[in-house]
């Protein structure tokens, strides 16, 4: 059993919380400190659990060009923590998540991650920072703490360094899936509107354009779009002038909604193509005239499934203001659920970095009942395998929910809306 620093304090606080409940009724604890925030407090369900807390450090980009990803992740982390603790925790242990802002920079993310890795009380690290992750291979090398990609990003370093765990598709697959979805939608001329802040956005769009040509979809070029731009008239007119009938928006959804709005104002009549964290149902549902086909790395939030309903209920109860109708959010939820299931299945007598790492390496052919797009297996000493499956969808502004595009063959063995698509295995 751990008895060091913060663990000892946490157990004392938990033990005293019940005695203090009456005296402190109506009083809350402010756990926010600078850019760091704990997802729970002394009056949370965790106080009723007797096990030593399982501590998770979550490095998330909550400011900067891709802030929507990290802010969404913080909301999901809070809901998952509170729901998990209200339902027995993990093997009777409460979960404590500390979310810290990486500021969407390599130095910021490196500092946050090194802080978590250097704190022996932290049992696992989650990360959401599309800008910084690909530059942090050396930071993660030889890690003794589990590091989990909470929403995909790139395959580097996730599929190159042992001890790192990825369970959703990365940006390399997303670049190809744009072309697959474009083909399924009947697109003839495909343009790319890509984020200017992340170098691999343009690199992957170039690869996606080359792949699109093999499918008979003609690429018409790439336009860089900045999150800080005042308008996108010029790139929209460029696409329109080339007869573009499908625009792949390789950018965060907050930028994507503004870009789509400007293009529609300029008379663009084609479809938009979205993928992963570039789509949010609520945000695009407000863009009049918006028509899209897309892919989500996280499970379909519209699926009629008990596990999906649990996710929606937890978000409604614990993070009602969080953006939950997006693949970014569901991918983060499923990553936390996979972490929990790994420990539930392994049942270690004590929980520390070593036993958490061992539990993750016991994960074999896991799909979480269809919440993961393809069966996931981790092998000790080897990096994660790339995930090359997702869920295809169609969504127009005014639709109550997205419509799933049925695959020719289910990639995860699930049926209905949870049946995933791998590669170009798309139904007619």
Short mmCIF file of N, CA and C in Angstrom, two decimals, residues 155-232:
data_model
loop_
_atom_site.label_atom_id
_atom_site.label_comp_id
_atom_site.label_asym_id
_atom_site.label_seq_id
_atom_site.Cartn_x
_atom_site.Cartn_y
_atom_site.Cartn_z
N UNK A 155 0.06 9.26 -35.27
CA UNK A 155 0.55 7.95 -34.85
C UNK A 155 1.88 8.05 -34.13
N UNK A 156 2.58 9.17 -34.30
CA UNK A 156 3.84 9.39 -33.60
C UNK A 156 3.58 10.33 -32.43
N UNK A 157 3.96 9.94 -31.22
CA UNK A 157 4.77 8.78 -30.85
C UNK A 157 3.97 7.54 -30.45
N UNK A 158 2.64 7.58 -30.58
CA UNK A 158 1.80 6.55 -29.97
C UNK A 158 2.06 5.15 -30.50
N UNK A 159 2.39 5.02 -31.76
CA UNK A 159 2.63 3.68 -32.32
C UNK A 159 4.11 3.43 -32.56
N UNK A 160 4.96 4.17 -31.88
CA UNK A 160 6.40 3.99 -32.04
C UNK A 160 7.14 3.76 -30.73
N UNK A 161 6.51 4.06 -29.60
CA UNK A 161 7.17 3.97 -28.30
C UNK A 161 6.41 3.03 -27.37
N UNK A 162 7.03 1.97 -26.86
CA UNK A 162 6.36 1.10 -25.87
C UNK A 162 6.00 1.89 -24.61
N UNK A 163 4.90 1.49 -23.98
CA UNK A 163 4.43 2.19 -22.79
C UNK A 163 3.41 3.25 -23.09
N UNK A 164 3.23 3.54 -24.39
CA UNK A 164 2.20 4.47 -24.84
C UNK A 164 1.07 3.66 -25.47
N UNK A 165 -0.17 4.11 -25.24
CA UNK A 165 -1.32 3.30 -25.64
C UNK A 165 -2.31 4.15 -26.43
N UNK A 166 -2.58 3.71 -27.66
CA UNK A 166 -3.53 4.39 -28.53
C UNK A 166 -4.64 3.42 -28.90
N UNK A 167 -5.89 3.86 -28.76
CA UNK A 167 -7.01 2.97 -29.07
C UNK A 167 -7.97 3.57 -30.08
N UNK A 168 -7.63 4.73 -30.65
CA UNK A 168 -8.44 5.34 -31.70
C UNK A 168 -7.53 5.75 -32.84
N UNK A 169 -8.10 6.03 -34.01
CA UNK A 169 -7.30 6.32 -35.19
C UNK A 169 -6.57 7.65 -35.06
N UNK A 170 -5.40 7.71 -35.67
CA UNK A 170 -4.60 8.91 -35.68
C UNK A 170 -4.80 9.72 -36.95
N UNK A 171 -4.06 10.83 -37.05
CA UNK A 171 -4.23 11.76 -38.16
C UNK A 171 -3.85 11.15 -39.50
N UNK A 172 -2.90 10.21 -39.50
CA UNK A 172 -2.50 9.59 -40.76
C UNK A 172 -3.68 8.85 -41.40
N UNK A 173 -4.42 8.13 -40.58
CA UNK A 173 -5.60 7.44 -41.08
C UNK A 173 -6.67 8.46 -41.48
N UNK A 174 -6.81 9.52 -40.70
CA UNK A 174 -7.83 10.53 -40.99
C UNK A 174 -7.61 11.13 -42.37
N UNK A 175 -6.34 11.33 -42.77
CA UNK A 175 -6.07 11.90 -44.08
C UNK A 175 -6.60 11.00 -45.19
N UNK A 176 -6.45 9.71 -45.02
CA UNK A 176 -6.97 8.78 -46.03
C UNK A 176 -8.49 8.66 -45.95
N UNK A 177 -9.02 8.71 -44.72
CA UNK A 177 -10.45 8.50 -44.58
C UNK A 177 -11.25 9.66 -45.18
N UNK A 178 -10.66 10.86 -45.22
CA UNK A 178 -11.32 11.97 -45.91
C UNK A 178 -11.61 11.56 -47.36
N UNK A 179 -10.61 10.95 -47.99
CA UNK A 179 -10.77 10.54 -49.38
C UNK A 179 -11.78 9.40 -49.51
N UNK A 180 -11.75 8.45 -48.58
CA UNK A 180 -12.71 7.35 -48.61
C UNK A 180 -14.14 7.87 -48.49
N UNK A 181 -14.34 8.81 -47.56
CA UNK A 181 -15.68 9.37 -47.37
C UNK A 181 -16.08 10.18 -48.60
N UNK A 182 -15.13 10.92 -49.16
CA UNK A 182 -15.43 11.69 -50.37
C UNK A 182 -15.89 10.77 -51.49
N UNK A 183 -15.21 9.65 -51.63
CA UNK A 183 -15.60 8.67 -52.65
C UNK A 183 -17.00 8.14 -52.39
N UNK A 184 -17.29 7.81 -51.12
CA UNK A 184 -18.61 7.30 -50.76
C UNK A 184 -19.71 8.33 -51.02
N UNK A 185 -19.35 9.61 -50.90
CA UNK A 185 -20.34 10.68 -51.09
C UNK A 185 -20.50 11.07 -52.56
N UNK A 186 -19.68 10.50 -53.43
CA UNK A 186 -19.78 10.83 -54.85
C UNK A 186 -19.03 12.08 -55.25
N UNK A 187 -18.09 12.52 -54.43
CA UNK A 187 -17.30 13.71 -54.73
C UNK A 187 -16.41 13.48 -55.96
N UNK A 188 -16.34 14.47 -56.83
CA UNK A 188 -15.49 14.38 -58.01
C UNK A 188 -14.25 15.25 -57.88
N UNK A 189 -14.39 16.44 -57.27
CA UNK A 189 -13.26 17.36 -57.11
C UNK A 189 -13.13 17.71 -55.62
N UNK A 190 -12.01 17.29 -55.05
CA UNK A 190 -11.82 17.40 -53.60
C UNK A 190 -10.79 18.47 -53.25
N UNK A 191 -11.21 19.45 -52.45
CA UNK A 191 -10.30 20.46 -51.94
C UNK A 191 -10.00 20.22 -50.47
N UNK A 192 -8.88 20.74 -50.01
CA UNK A 192 -8.46 20.56 -48.61
C UNK A 192 -8.29 21.91 -47.94
N UNK A 193 -9.02 22.14 -46.86
CA UNK A 193 -8.86 23.33 -46.02
C UNK A 193 -8.25 22.85 -44.71
N UNK A 194 -6.97 23.16 -44.50
CA UNK A 194 -6.25 22.54 -43.38
C UNK A 194 -5.70 23.58 -42.42
N UNK A 195 -5.59 23.18 -41.17
CA UNK A 195 -5.12 24.08 -40.12
C UNK A 195 -3.68 24.52 -40.39
N UNK A 196 -3.42 25.80 -40.26
CA UNK A 196 -2.08 26.33 -40.52
C UNK A 196 -1.18 26.20 -39.31
N UNK A 197 -1.77 25.90 -38.14
CA UNK A 197 -0.97 25.89 -36.91
C UNK A 197 -0.21 24.59 -36.67
N UNK A 198 -0.64 23.51 -37.33
CA UNK A 198 -0.03 22.20 -37.10
C UNK A 198 0.61 21.72 -38.39
N UNK A 199 1.92 21.50 -38.37
CA UNK A 199 2.66 21.16 -39.59
C UNK A 199 2.13 19.91 -40.26
N UNK A 200 1.79 18.88 -39.45
CA UNK A 200 1.38 17.63 -40.11
C UNK A 200 -0.02 17.71 -40.71
N UNK A 201 -0.75 18.80 -40.48
CA UNK A 201 -2.04 18.97 -41.17
C UNK A 201 -1.81 19.02 -42.67
N UNK A 202 -0.88 19.88 -43.10
CA UNK A 202 -0.62 19.99 -44.54
C UNK A 202 0.09 18.75 -45.06
N UNK A 203 1.02 18.20 -44.28
CA UNK A 203 1.73 17.00 -44.71
C UNK A 203 0.75 15.85 -44.98
N UNK A 204 -0.19 15.65 -44.05
CA UNK A 204 -1.14 14.56 -44.21
C UNK A 204 -2.16 14.84 -45.31
N UNK A 205 -2.50 16.11 -45.50
CA UNK A 205 -3.45 16.43 -46.59
C UNK A 205 -2.81 16.15 -47.94
N UNK A 206 -1.50 16.35 -48.06
CA UNK A 206 -0.80 16.02 -49.30
C UNK A 206 -0.88 14.51 -49.57
N UNK A 207 -0.70 13.73 -48.50
CA UNK A 207 -0.80 12.28 -48.64
C UNK A 207 -2.24 11.88 -48.97
N UNK A 208 -3.19 12.57 -48.34
CA UNK A 208 -4.60 12.28 -48.62
C UNK A 208 -4.98 12.59 -50.05
N UNK A 209 -4.40 13.67 -50.60
CA UNK A 209 -4.69 14.03 -52.00
C UNK A 209 -4.17 12.96 -52.95
N UNK A 210 -2.96 12.47 -52.65
CA UNK A 210 -2.39 11.42 -53.50
C UNK A 210 -3.23 10.15 -53.44
N UNK A 211 -3.71 9.83 -52.24
CA UNK A 211 -4.56 8.64 -52.08
C UNK A 211 -5.89 8.84 -52.78
N UNK A 212 -6.45 10.05 -52.73
CA UNK A 212 -7.73 10.33 -53.37
C UNK A 212 -7.65 10.05 -54.87
N UNK A 213 -6.51 10.37 -55.47
CA UNK A 213 -6.36 10.14 -56.91
C UNK A 213 -6.47 8.66 -57.26
N UNK A 214 -6.00 7.79 -56.35
CA UNK A 214 -6.10 6.35 -56.61
C UNK A 214 -7.54 5.87 -56.57
N UNK A 215 -8.42 6.67 -55.96
CA UNK A 215 -9.84 6.32 -55.87
C UNK A 215 -10.65 6.97 -56.98
N UNK A 216 -9.99 7.75 -57.82
CA UNK A 216 -10.69 8.44 -58.89
C UNK A 216 -11.28 9.77 -58.47
N UNK A 217 -10.86 10.28 -57.32
CA UNK A 217 -11.31 11.59 -56.84
C UNK A 217 -10.20 12.60 -57.12
N UNK A 218 -10.50 13.63 -57.90
CA UNK A 218 -9.48 14.58 -58.32
C UNK A 218 -9.22 15.65 -57.26
N UNK A 219 -7.99 15.77 -56.74
CA UNK A 219 -7.68 16.83 -55.78
C UNK A 219 -7.51 18.17 -56.50
N UNK A 220 -8.02 19.24 -55.89
CA UNK A 220 -7.91 20.57 -56.52
C UNK A 220 -6.97 21.49 -55.74
N UNK A 221 -6.29 20.96 -54.73
CA UNK A 221 -5.33 21.77 -53.99
C UNK A 221 -5.71 21.97 -52.54
N UNK A 222 -4.78 22.60 -51.81
CA UNK A 222 -4.91 22.83 -50.37
C UNK A 222 -4.90 24.31 -50.06
N UNK A 223 -5.77 24.71 -49.16
CA UNK A 223 -5.78 26.07 -48.63
C UNK A 223 -5.52 26.02 -47.13
N UNK A 224 -4.54 26.79 -46.66
CA UNK A 224 -4.27 26.85 -45.23
C UNK A 224 -5.26 27.81 -44.58
N UNK A 225 -5.87 27.38 -43.48
CA UNK A 225 -6.80 28.25 -42.77
C UNK A 225 -6.34 28.37 -41.31
N UNK A 226 -6.28 29.58 -40.84
CA UNK A 226 -5.83 29.86 -39.48
C UNK A 226 -7.02 30.07 -38.55
N UNK A 227 -6.88 29.58 -37.34
CA UNK A 227 -7.95 29.76 -36.35
C UNK A 227 -8.15 31.24 -36.01
N UNK A 228 -7.12 32.04 -36.23
CA UNK A 228 -7.20 33.47 -35.87
C UNK A 228 -7.62 34.35 -37.04
N UNK A 229 -7.85 33.76 -38.21
CA UNK A 229 -8.25 34.56 -39.38
C UNK A 229 -9.59 35.23 -39.15
N UNK A 230 -9.74 36.44 -39.69
CA UNK A 230 -11.00 37.18 -39.50
C UNK A 230 -12.09 36.66 -40.43
N UNK A 231 -11.71 36.15 -41.60
CA UNK A 231 -12.68 35.53 -42.50
C UNK A 231 -11.93 34.62 -43.47
N UNK A 232 -12.70 33.82 -44.22
CA UNK A 232 -12.10 32.83 -45.12
C UNK A 232 -12.62 33.00 -46.55
#
